[in-house]
Short mmCIF file of C-alpha atoms in Angstrom, two decimals:
data_model
loop_
_atom_site.label_atom_id
_atom_site.label_comp_id
_atom_site.label_asym_id
_atom_site.label_seq_id
_atom_site.Cartn_x
_atom_site.Cartn_y
_atom_site.Cartn_z
CA MET A 1 83.95 87.78 82.44
CA GLY A 2 81.89 89.09 85.31
CA LYS A 3 84.83 89.12 87.70
CA LYS A 4 86.95 90.98 85.14
CA TRP A 5 84.40 93.79 85.18
CA TYR A 6 84.69 94.02 88.96
CA TYR A 7 88.43 94.45 88.55
CA VAL A 8 88.01 97.10 85.85
CA LEU A 9 85.51 98.95 88.05
CA ALA A 10 87.81 98.72 91.09
CA ILE A 11 90.81 99.97 89.06
CA LEU A 12 88.71 102.89 87.77
CA LEU A 13 87.62 103.71 91.31
CA ALA A 14 91.23 103.54 92.51
CA ALA A 15 92.32 105.88 89.69
CA CYS A 16 89.53 108.35 90.58
CA SER A 17 90.45 108.14 94.25
CA TRP A 18 94.11 108.92 93.56
CA ILE A 19 93.45 111.75 91.13
CA GLY A 20 90.63 113.24 93.23
CA ASN A 21 92.49 113.11 96.53
CA VAL A 22 95.72 114.52 95.13
CA TRP A 23 93.81 117.30 93.35
CA HIS A 24 91.88 118.19 96.54
CA TYR A 25 95.07 118.11 98.60
CA GLU A 26 96.94 120.38 96.17
CA ALA A 27 93.97 122.77 95.99
CA ASN A 28 94.24 123.27 99.76
CA GLN A 29 97.95 123.96 99.91
CA LEU A 30 99.00 127.55 100.51
CA GLY A 31 102.36 127.23 98.75
CA ARG A 32 104.01 130.03 100.72
CA THR A 33 104.11 131.73 104.11
CA VAL A 34 101.24 134.17 104.52
CA PHE A 35 101.06 136.72 107.34
CA LEU A 36 97.70 137.69 108.72
CA GLU A 37 96.73 141.35 108.68
CA HIS A 38 97.83 143.04 111.88
CA HIS A 39 96.59 146.19 113.58
CA VAL A 40 98.89 146.51 116.54
CA GLU A 41 99.96 149.16 118.98
CA THR A 42 103.00 148.55 121.11
CA ARG A 43 105.74 150.32 122.98
CA GLU A 44 109.38 150.16 122.11
CA GLY A 45 110.39 149.40 125.70
CA GLY A 46 109.12 148.30 129.05
CA GLY A 47 108.80 144.65 128.12
CA ARG A 48 105.76 145.29 125.95
CA VAL A 49 105.35 142.47 123.42
CA PHE A 50 103.15 141.77 120.43
CA ASP A 51 102.55 138.73 118.22
CA LEU A 52 102.83 138.46 114.46
CA TYR A 53 100.74 135.58 113.14
CA TYR A 54 101.35 133.64 109.94
CA VAL A 55 100.08 130.52 108.18
CA GLU A 56 102.30 127.89 106.60
CA ASP A 57 101.75 124.51 104.95
CA LYS A 58 102.76 121.53 107.05
CA GLN A 59 104.64 120.28 104.01
CA ALA A 60 106.34 123.60 103.22
CA ASP A 61 109.90 123.24 101.91
CA LYS A 62 110.71 126.76 103.04
CA ARG A 63 109.66 127.76 106.55
CA LEU A 64 109.67 131.07 108.33
CA SER A 65 112.48 130.92 110.87
CA SER A 66 112.39 134.47 112.24
CA ILE A 67 111.52 138.06 111.45
CA ARG A 68 113.38 141.32 111.82
CA ILE A 69 112.08 144.84 112.25
CA GLU A 70 114.50 147.48 111.02
CA GLY A 71 115.65 150.06 113.52
CA TYR A 72 115.44 147.94 116.65
CA PRO A 73 118.80 146.19 117.13
CA GLY A 74 117.90 144.88 120.57
CA GLN A 75 114.65 143.22 119.49
CA ILE A 76 113.89 139.79 120.89
CA VAL A 77 111.89 137.51 118.60
CA THR A 78 110.54 134.25 119.97
CA PRO A 79 109.11 131.91 117.32
CA TYR A 80 106.14 129.62 117.93
CA PRO A 81 105.94 127.85 114.54
CA ARG A 82 103.22 125.45 115.64
CA TYR A 83 101.08 127.75 117.73
CA ALA A 84 97.99 125.97 116.38
CA GLU A 85 97.79 122.90 114.21
CA TYR A 86 95.28 122.39 111.41
CA GLN A 87 94.77 119.55 108.97
CA ARG A 88 97.19 120.83 106.35
CA GLN A 89 98.62 124.04 107.83
CA TYR A 90 100.17 125.44 110.96
CA LEU A 91 99.23 128.79 112.43
CA GLY A 92 102.49 130.14 113.76
CA LYS A 93 103.38 133.31 115.59
CA MET A 94 106.46 135.39 116.26
CA MET A 95 106.42 137.06 119.65
CA VAL A 96 108.27 140.35 119.37
CA ASN A 97 109.74 142.52 122.09
CA LEU A 98 111.31 145.57 120.48
CA ASN A 99 113.39 146.03 123.62
CA ALA A 100 114.62 149.51 122.76
CA PRO A 101 116.85 151.01 125.44
CA GLN A 102 115.44 153.98 127.26
CA LYS A 103 116.93 157.14 125.81
CA LYS A 104 118.65 159.39 128.34
CA GLY A 105 118.22 163.10 127.95
CA ALA A 106 116.43 162.68 124.68
CA GLY A 107 114.52 165.88 125.23
CA VAL A 108 110.85 166.15 124.38
CA LYS A 109 109.17 162.80 123.91
CA LEU A 110 107.59 162.13 120.54
CA GLU A 111 103.85 162.30 120.83
CA GLU A 112 103.18 160.32 117.67
CA PRO A 113 104.02 156.66 117.22
CA VAL A 114 106.23 155.23 114.47
CA LEU A 115 104.22 153.26 111.91
CA ILE A 116 105.73 150.01 110.64
CA ARG A 117 104.07 148.21 107.74
CA GLU A 118 106.78 145.84 106.57
CA VAL A 119 109.06 143.41 108.35
CA THR A 120 111.90 141.27 107.03
CA ALA A 121 110.91 137.61 106.94
CA LEU A 122 113.85 135.20 107.32
CA TYR A 123 113.33 131.69 105.94
CA SER A 124 114.82 128.32 106.73
CA ASP A 125 116.58 128.14 103.34
CA GLY A 126 118.53 131.32 104.13
CA SER A 127 116.42 133.60 101.93
CA SER A 128 114.63 136.70 103.16
CA GLU A 129 112.01 139.13 101.91
CA GLN A 130 110.10 142.22 102.93
CA VAL A 131 106.52 141.37 103.80
CA ASN A 132 103.55 143.55 104.56
CA VAL A 133 102.05 142.65 107.92
CA GLY A 134 99.47 145.41 108.27
CA GLU A 135 100.07 148.30 110.66
CA ILE A 136 102.21 148.33 113.79
CA TYR A 137 102.23 151.57 115.75
CA VAL A 138 105.24 151.79 118.00
CA TRP A 139 104.87 154.31 120.78
CA PRO A 140 108.10 155.68 122.18
CA GLY A 141 109.26 155.21 125.73
CA VAL A 142 107.46 153.52 128.55
CA TYR A 143 105.08 154.70 131.19
CA ARG A 144 106.70 153.97 134.47
CA GLN A 145 104.49 153.01 137.34
CA ASP A 146 105.27 155.52 139.98
CA GLU A 147 104.48 155.20 143.65
CA GLN A 148 102.94 158.63 143.34
CA ASP A 149 100.55 157.40 140.63
CA PRO A 150 97.00 158.16 141.79
CA ILE A 151 95.67 155.15 139.88
CA SER A 152 96.60 151.67 140.94
CA TRP A 153 95.85 148.96 138.34
CA THR A 154 94.92 145.94 140.38
CA SER A 155 93.68 143.11 138.19
CA GLY A 156 92.80 142.03 134.71
CA GLY A 157 91.54 139.06 132.79
CA SER A 158 90.53 137.78 129.42
CA SER A 159 88.30 135.11 127.98
CA SER A 160 88.39 132.86 124.94
CA ASP A 161 85.38 134.71 123.49
CA HIS A 162 87.64 137.74 122.84
CA SER A 163 86.51 139.70 125.88
CA GLY A 164 88.59 141.05 128.74
CA TYR A 165 88.88 143.64 131.46
CA ASP A 166 91.31 145.69 133.55
CA SER A 167 90.50 147.15 136.96
CA ALA A 168 92.03 149.95 138.93
CA VAL A 169 91.53 151.71 142.23
CA VAL A 170 91.79 155.47 142.59
CA LYS A 171 94.07 156.57 145.43
CA ARG A 172 93.63 160.32 145.06
CA PRO A 173 90.89 162.40 143.44
CA VAL A 174 91.59 162.85 139.73
CA GLN A 175 89.84 163.94 136.60
CA LEU A 176 89.53 161.49 133.75
CA THR A 177 90.22 163.56 130.65
CA ALA A 178 90.61 161.19 127.70
CA PHE A 179 90.52 157.70 126.26
CA SER A 180 92.72 157.33 123.20
CA SER A 181 94.21 154.77 120.85
CA LYS A 182 95.45 154.82 117.28
CA LEU A 183 93.18 151.89 116.45
CA LEU A 184 89.84 152.97 117.87
CA ASP A 185 88.41 152.94 114.32
CA ILE A 186 87.41 149.34 114.90
CA ALA A 187 85.21 150.49 117.77
CA VAL A 188 83.66 153.12 115.52
CA GLU A 189 82.93 150.37 112.98
CA GLY A 190 81.15 148.47 115.75
CA HIS A 191 83.43 145.44 115.89
CA LEU A 192 84.85 146.33 119.29
CA ARG A 193 82.92 147.50 122.31
CA VAL A 194 84.92 149.16 125.06
CA TYR A 195 83.10 150.02 128.27
CA ALA A 196 84.25 151.87 131.34
CA ASP A 197 82.61 151.35 134.70
CA ILE A 198 83.43 153.90 137.34
CA SER A 199 82.03 152.95 140.70
CA SER A 200 80.96 156.43 141.78
CA GLN A 201 78.87 156.73 138.59
CA ILE A 202 77.15 153.35 138.90
CA PRO A 203 77.46 152.48 142.57
CA GLY A 204 78.51 149.10 143.66
CA THR A 205 78.89 147.33 140.37
CA SER A 206 82.67 147.34 140.26
CA TYR A 207 82.96 145.56 143.56
CA ARG A 208 80.98 142.53 142.47
CA SER A 209 82.77 139.22 142.46
CA GLN A 210 84.96 138.58 139.43
CA PRO A 211 83.19 137.05 136.47
CA SER A 212 83.91 133.53 135.30
CA GLU A 213 86.56 133.15 132.62
CA ALA A 214 83.99 131.85 130.13
CA HIS A 215 82.64 135.31 129.50
CA ILE A 216 83.59 138.71 130.76
CA GLU A 217 80.64 140.99 131.14
CA LEU A 218 80.71 144.48 129.71
CA ARG A 219 79.77 146.95 132.41
CA GLY A 220 79.29 150.68 132.62
CA GLU A 221 79.08 152.84 129.52
CA PRO A 222 80.78 152.82 126.14
CA VAL A 223 83.92 154.95 126.45
CA ASP A 224 82.90 157.21 123.59
CA GLU A 225 79.65 158.08 125.39
CA ILE A 226 81.22 159.07 128.70
CA GLN A 227 81.09 162.80 129.32
CA LEU A 228 84.66 163.98 129.78
CA PRO A 229 86.25 165.35 131.84
CA LEU A 230 84.92 163.23 134.66
CA ASN A 231 85.75 163.66 138.31
CA ILE A 232 86.74 160.49 140.11
CA HIS A 233 86.99 160.35 143.88
CA LYS A 234 89.45 158.68 146.16
CA GLY A 235 88.48 155.04 146.71
CA ASP A 236 86.49 154.75 143.50
CA SER A 237 87.19 151.89 141.18
CA ILE A 238 87.58 151.86 137.42
CA ARG A 239 86.89 148.82 135.32
CA ILE A 240 87.57 148.89 131.58
CA SER A 241 86.11 145.93 129.73
CA HIS A 242 86.03 145.04 126.07
CA GLN A 243 84.42 142.61 123.67
CA PHE A 244 85.33 141.97 120.03
CA ASP A 245 82.54 140.95 117.64
CA MET A 246 84.08 140.20 114.27
CA PRO A 247 81.41 140.15 111.56
CA SER A 248 83.18 138.23 108.79
CA LEU A 249 85.90 135.67 108.18
CA GLU A 250 88.13 138.38 106.75
CA LYS A 251 87.82 140.44 109.94
CA SER A 252 88.01 137.46 112.28
CA LEU A 253 91.39 136.51 110.82
CA GLN A 254 92.92 139.91 111.53
CA VAL A 255 95.06 140.53 114.57
CA TYR A 256 94.40 143.44 116.89
CA GLN A 257 96.22 144.83 119.85
CA LEU A 258 95.13 148.22 121.08
CA LEU A 259 96.87 150.18 123.80
CA LEU A 260 93.98 152.14 125.22
CA LYS A 261 95.46 155.15 126.95
CA THR A 262 93.47 156.69 129.77
CA THR A 263 94.58 160.16 130.74
CA PHE A 264 93.98 161.54 134.22
CA MET A 265 94.71 164.97 135.61
CA GLU A 266 95.20 165.94 139.22
CA GLU A 267 94.11 169.23 140.70
CA SER A 268 97.73 170.37 140.54
CA GLY A 269 97.55 170.00 136.75
CA ARG A 270 99.86 166.98 136.66
CA GLN A 271 98.91 164.39 134.08
CA TRP A 272 98.97 160.63 134.55
CA HIS A 273 98.39 157.87 132.06
CA GLY A 274 97.06 154.38 132.32
CA GLU A 275 97.39 151.83 129.57
CA THR A 276 95.03 148.93 128.92
CA VAL A 277 96.01 146.26 126.43
CA ILE A 278 93.05 145.14 124.31
CA PRO A 279 94.09 142.12 122.27
CA TYR A 280 92.30 140.11 119.60
CA HIS A 281 94.10 136.96 118.56
CA PRO A 282 92.39 134.87 115.89
CA ARG A 283 91.42 131.29 116.60
CA PRO A 284 90.09 130.03 113.28
CA THR A 285 88.38 126.69 112.89
CA ASP A 286 89.71 124.14 110.37
CA GLN A 287 87.01 125.21 107.93
CA GLU A 288 87.77 128.92 108.36
CA LEU A 289 91.46 128.31 107.80
CA SER A 290 90.72 126.29 104.64
CA GLU A 291 88.68 129.23 103.38
CA PHE A 292 91.54 131.60 104.22
CA VAL A 293 93.92 129.34 102.27
CA ARG A 294 91.64 129.34 99.23
CA ASP A 295 91.31 133.16 99.39
CA SER A 296 95.08 133.59 99.79
CA ARG A 297 95.72 131.36 96.76
CA ARG A 298 93.56 133.64 94.63
CA THR A 299 95.53 136.76 95.65
CA PRO A 300 99.21 136.65 94.67
CA MET B 1 110.58 73.15 89.37
CA SER B 2 109.95 72.49 93.06
CA ARG B 3 113.19 74.32 93.95
CA ALA B 4 111.94 77.34 91.98
CA TYR B 5 108.65 77.29 93.89
CA GLY B 6 110.61 76.76 97.10
CA ARG B 7 112.70 79.89 96.49
CA MET B 8 109.56 81.84 95.69
CA GLY B 9 108.00 80.65 98.96
CA TRP B 10 111.02 81.76 101.00
CA GLY B 11 111.02 85.05 99.15
CA LEU B 12 107.36 85.67 99.99
CA LEU B 13 108.08 84.90 103.63
CA PHE B 14 110.82 87.54 103.69
CA VAL B 15 108.51 90.09 102.08
CA ILE B 16 105.46 89.40 104.26
CA VAL B 17 107.19 89.13 107.63
CA ASP B 18 108.85 92.21 109.08
CA PHE B 19 111.05 90.98 111.90
CA LYS B 20 112.92 94.00 113.17
CA LEU B 21 115.68 94.25 115.74
CA ASP B 22 116.75 97.79 116.56
CA SER B 23 114.81 98.95 113.48
CA VAL B 24 116.87 96.62 111.25
CA ASP B 25 114.73 94.17 109.27
CA MET B 26 116.17 90.70 109.90
CA LEU B 27 114.26 89.39 106.87
CA PRO B 28 114.94 92.17 104.35
CA ASP B 29 112.41 92.70 101.56
CA MET B 30 115.24 93.18 99.09
CA LEU B 31 116.45 89.59 99.67
CA GLY B 32 112.85 88.37 99.49
CA TYR B 33 112.29 89.95 96.06
CA LEU B 34 115.62 88.54 94.86
CA LEU B 35 114.53 85.02 95.90
CA ILE B 36 111.12 85.47 94.23
CA ALA B 37 112.78 86.80 91.06
CA SER B 38 115.21 83.87 90.95
CA GLY B 39 112.34 81.39 91.43
CA LEU B 40 110.20 83.08 88.77
CA TRP B 41 113.17 83.24 86.39
CA ARG B 42 112.89 79.47 85.97
CA LEU B 43 109.07 79.42 86.02
CA GLN B 44 108.59 82.22 83.47
CA LYS B 45 109.07 79.69 80.66
CA LEU B 46 105.80 78.02 81.74
CA ASN B 47 103.43 80.94 81.10
CA GLY B 48 103.12 84.70 80.65
CA TYR B 49 101.77 85.25 84.18
CA PHE B 50 105.01 84.09 85.74
CA LYS B 51 106.84 86.33 83.26
CA ALA B 52 104.87 89.36 84.44
CA GLY B 53 105.53 88.35 88.07
CA HIS B 54 109.23 87.98 87.30
CA LEU B 55 109.47 91.50 85.89
CA SER B 56 107.57 92.89 88.89
CA ALA B 57 109.89 91.10 91.32
CA TRP B 58 112.92 92.79 89.76
CA LEU B 59 111.20 96.17 89.86
CA LEU B 60 110.31 95.68 93.52
CA MET B 61 113.86 94.62 94.32
CA ALA B 62 115.20 97.78 92.71
CA TRP B 63 112.56 99.72 94.65
CA SER B 64 113.59 98.20 97.99
CA VAL B 65 117.26 99.06 97.26
CA LEU B 66 116.26 102.65 96.51
CA GLN B 67 114.29 102.81 99.75
CA LEU B 68 117.47 102.14 101.74
CA PHE B 69 118.79 105.54 100.63
CA TRP B 70 115.47 107.30 100.30
CA PHE B 71 114.04 107.93 103.70
CA THR B 72 110.60 109.40 104.04
CA GLU B 73 111.01 112.90 105.36
CA ALA B 74 109.96 113.22 108.96
CA GLY B 75 107.25 115.71 109.69
CA ILE B 76 107.66 118.70 111.90
CA ASP B 77 106.69 116.68 114.98
CA GLY B 78 109.04 113.85 114.13
CA LEU B 79 106.06 111.89 112.80
CA PRO B 80 105.81 111.34 109.06
CA VAL B 81 103.50 113.82 107.40
CA GLN B 82 102.00 112.55 104.15
CA SER B 83 102.42 114.80 101.18
CA ALA B 84 101.11 114.18 97.67
CA LYS B 85 104.71 113.42 96.65
CA ASP B 86 105.05 110.74 99.39
CA ILE B 87 101.80 109.17 98.22
CA TRP B 88 102.69 109.15 94.51
CA ILE B 89 106.03 107.54 95.30
CA GLN B 90 104.18 104.57 96.80
CA LEU B 91 102.06 103.99 93.68
CA PRO B 92 104.59 102.12 91.45
CA ALA B 93 105.48 99.81 94.37
CA LEU B 94 101.81 99.11 95.14
CA CYS B 95 101.06 98.38 91.47
CA SER B 96 104.15 96.18 91.04
CA HIS B 97 103.28 94.24 94.18
CA THR B 98 99.74 93.70 92.89
CA VAL B 99 101.09 92.44 89.54
CA LEU B 100 103.58 90.15 91.34
CA ILE B 101 100.95 88.38 93.45
CA TYR B 102 98.53 88.31 90.51
CA GLY B 103 101.26 86.74 88.34
CA ILE B 104 102.12 84.11 90.97
CA CYS B 105 98.48 83.08 91.55
CA ARG B 106 97.48 83.07 87.88
CA GLY B 107 100.75 81.32 86.96
CA ILE B 108 100.07 78.53 89.48
CA GLN B 109 96.45 78.35 88.30
CA ALA B 110 97.61 77.91 84.68
CA HIS B 111 100.44 75.52 85.61
CA PHE B 112 98.21 73.19 87.61
CA ALA B 113 95.04 73.57 85.52
CA GLY B 114 93.01 70.35 85.63
CA ASN B 115 95.33 68.85 88.25
CA ALA B 116 93.62 66.43 90.65
CA SER B 117 94.98 68.35 93.65
CA GLY B 118 92.60 71.22 92.85
CA LEU B 119 95.49 73.70 93.16
CA ASP B 120 94.13 75.76 90.26
CA HIS B 121 90.87 76.42 92.15
CA LYS B 122 92.75 77.24 95.34
CA ALA B 123 94.94 79.67 93.37
CA SER B 124 91.88 81.33 91.85
CA LEU B 125 90.17 81.74 95.23
CA ARG B 126 93.26 83.24 96.89
CA LEU B 127 93.81 85.55 93.95
CA HIS B 128 90.31 86.98 94.32
CA LEU B 129 90.77 87.44 98.06
CA PHE B 130 94.08 89.23 97.49
CA MET B 131 92.75 91.38 94.66
CA ALA B 132 89.70 92.38 96.72
CA GLY B 133 91.89 93.51 99.63
CA GLN B 134 94.57 95.12 97.49
CA LEU B 135 92.16 97.04 95.24
CA LEU B 136 90.22 98.22 98.28
CA TRP B 137 93.53 99.37 99.76
CA LEU B 138 94.40 101.18 96.51
CA ILE B 139 91.05 102.98 96.64
CA VAL B 140 91.21 104.08 100.29
CA TYR B 141 94.95 104.78 100.65
CA PRO B 142 94.97 108.26 98.96
CA PHE B 143 92.35 109.45 101.45
CA VAL B 144 95.19 109.70 103.94
CA LEU B 145 95.96 113.05 102.29
CA ASN B 146 92.62 114.62 103.09
CA LEU B 147 91.09 112.79 106.02
CA ASP B 148 92.30 112.55 109.55
CA SER B 149 94.32 109.33 109.92
CA GLY B 150 92.43 108.66 113.18
CA ASP B 151 89.11 108.60 111.29
CA MET B 152 90.57 106.26 108.67
CA PHE B 153 92.25 103.94 111.16
CA LEU B 154 89.57 101.26 111.15
CA VAL B 155 89.30 101.18 107.34
CA PHE B 156 93.10 101.00 106.95
CA PHE B 157 93.31 98.31 109.60
CA LEU B 158 90.62 96.18 107.92
CA CYS B 159 92.20 96.53 104.46
CA SER B 160 95.64 95.65 105.83
CA LEU B 161 94.16 92.63 107.58
CA ILE B 162 92.53 91.34 104.37
CA VAL B 163 95.71 91.88 102.33
CA MET B 164 97.87 90.19 104.97
CA ALA B 165 95.51 87.20 105.26
CA ALA B 166 95.46 86.88 101.45
CA GLU B 167 99.27 87.07 101.24
CA ILE B 168 99.66 84.36 103.89
CA ALA B 169 97.17 82.26 101.89
CA VAL B 170 99.30 82.83 98.75
CA LEU B 171 102.41 81.79 100.70
CA LEU B 172 100.67 78.54 101.70
CA LEU B 173 99.56 78.08 98.08
CA VAL B 174 103.20 78.27 96.96
CA ARG B 175 104.10 75.64 99.58
CA LEU B 176 101.39 73.39 98.14
CA ALA B 177 102.84 74.03 94.69
CA VAL B 178 106.28 72.93 95.98
CA ARG B 179 104.74 69.68 97.18
CA GLU B 180 102.74 69.10 93.99
CA SER B 181 105.65 69.83 91.65
CA THR B 182 107.84 67.38 93.63
CA GLU B 183 105.23 64.69 93.13
CA ILE B 184 104.91 65.52 89.42
#
């Protein structure tokens, strides 16, 4: 009789284990492809690329095979479906190069970028749908590096803690007139710090040895506090560094790519532009991704 | 009677041993279950336990035929990824297998009850060993859905080892039954 009770208990435990595990597994399945929220600036040419991130169940019957952005017939999309692997999901990305041909004799260049909010998602079962991916600002044309350019961008780097920098050397005296980007709101909110260090303003600092890749130090002053216009002399160096500090899970799972435009003017009145890419690519932990999955299940 | 036990013994050997050449099982489970079913077909007249085992053997044979056409979907890396569906599919086979071994052991225990050879006690002991391993396996197996298989490796390995040792013990029990029934 006693042994029979052990069997009954073991069978009950087995039943609980099966029901509990299957329930927990199903509760952590996404059930569809979900794109992260993107805030991206890019250019339609010049080899400029951006990434569109998405999350999919490992067991998904229908997988994202590619994406298409209307109006860019030459676009090159490179899929990375298993960019990062989690317990039950994959974080995938689509690397997009809009690859628009340079327009000849197109007249005055558009000053404003085109805003794209939706892309066409193409699935493995042959179906497709329009999906909202956030905001992608596509700037026209491409800034060509000219030999005459008074600013020479020399080096750059980034770190896994979402910091990075770009450095340049000034070949001729110029006046720094503006820093601009369509997505600088995030800096206003305090989640991105962008600093500029100009060697003539804070002597010597820009020529220090390069920082380790573990952390890139912010140097100089916040760009919004620099008094513009600012005269920069021949031989000075410019270092633009950034650091993202995402305050919440919701923010930390958004994708950012800013094109910070620095505008310089020579004495002759000729304008030059520099462009610094400031990227934020999410790297969620298993726990953060599980939370994202649960949140995504609640919102249709 | 001894021929029936003999067939059951060969059947168990086919089921327990996986001898594969170029991924082809030289001792197919399907043939094993057929041999067990044919052995139990004659023994089922003796008691209800053998009857239950007989039914389970047919179910498992049908299951092993289905498996020939029903390949587990490979995961994205070429390695099988367990889904809830894959796990549920295993449940009828696991339960039928448990009933089969239970039926064989309890059937032998009932058939040789009070026999001087002590086969009934041996059957009882092996049944408890098998049930302990198999029920433990049934409890831990669904965790494969939610825990990393690396973390579960030791538990799975231990459970498999207990079940395998118990099944070999049951195979030897059937051999003893062959000998005893010849003498009877």
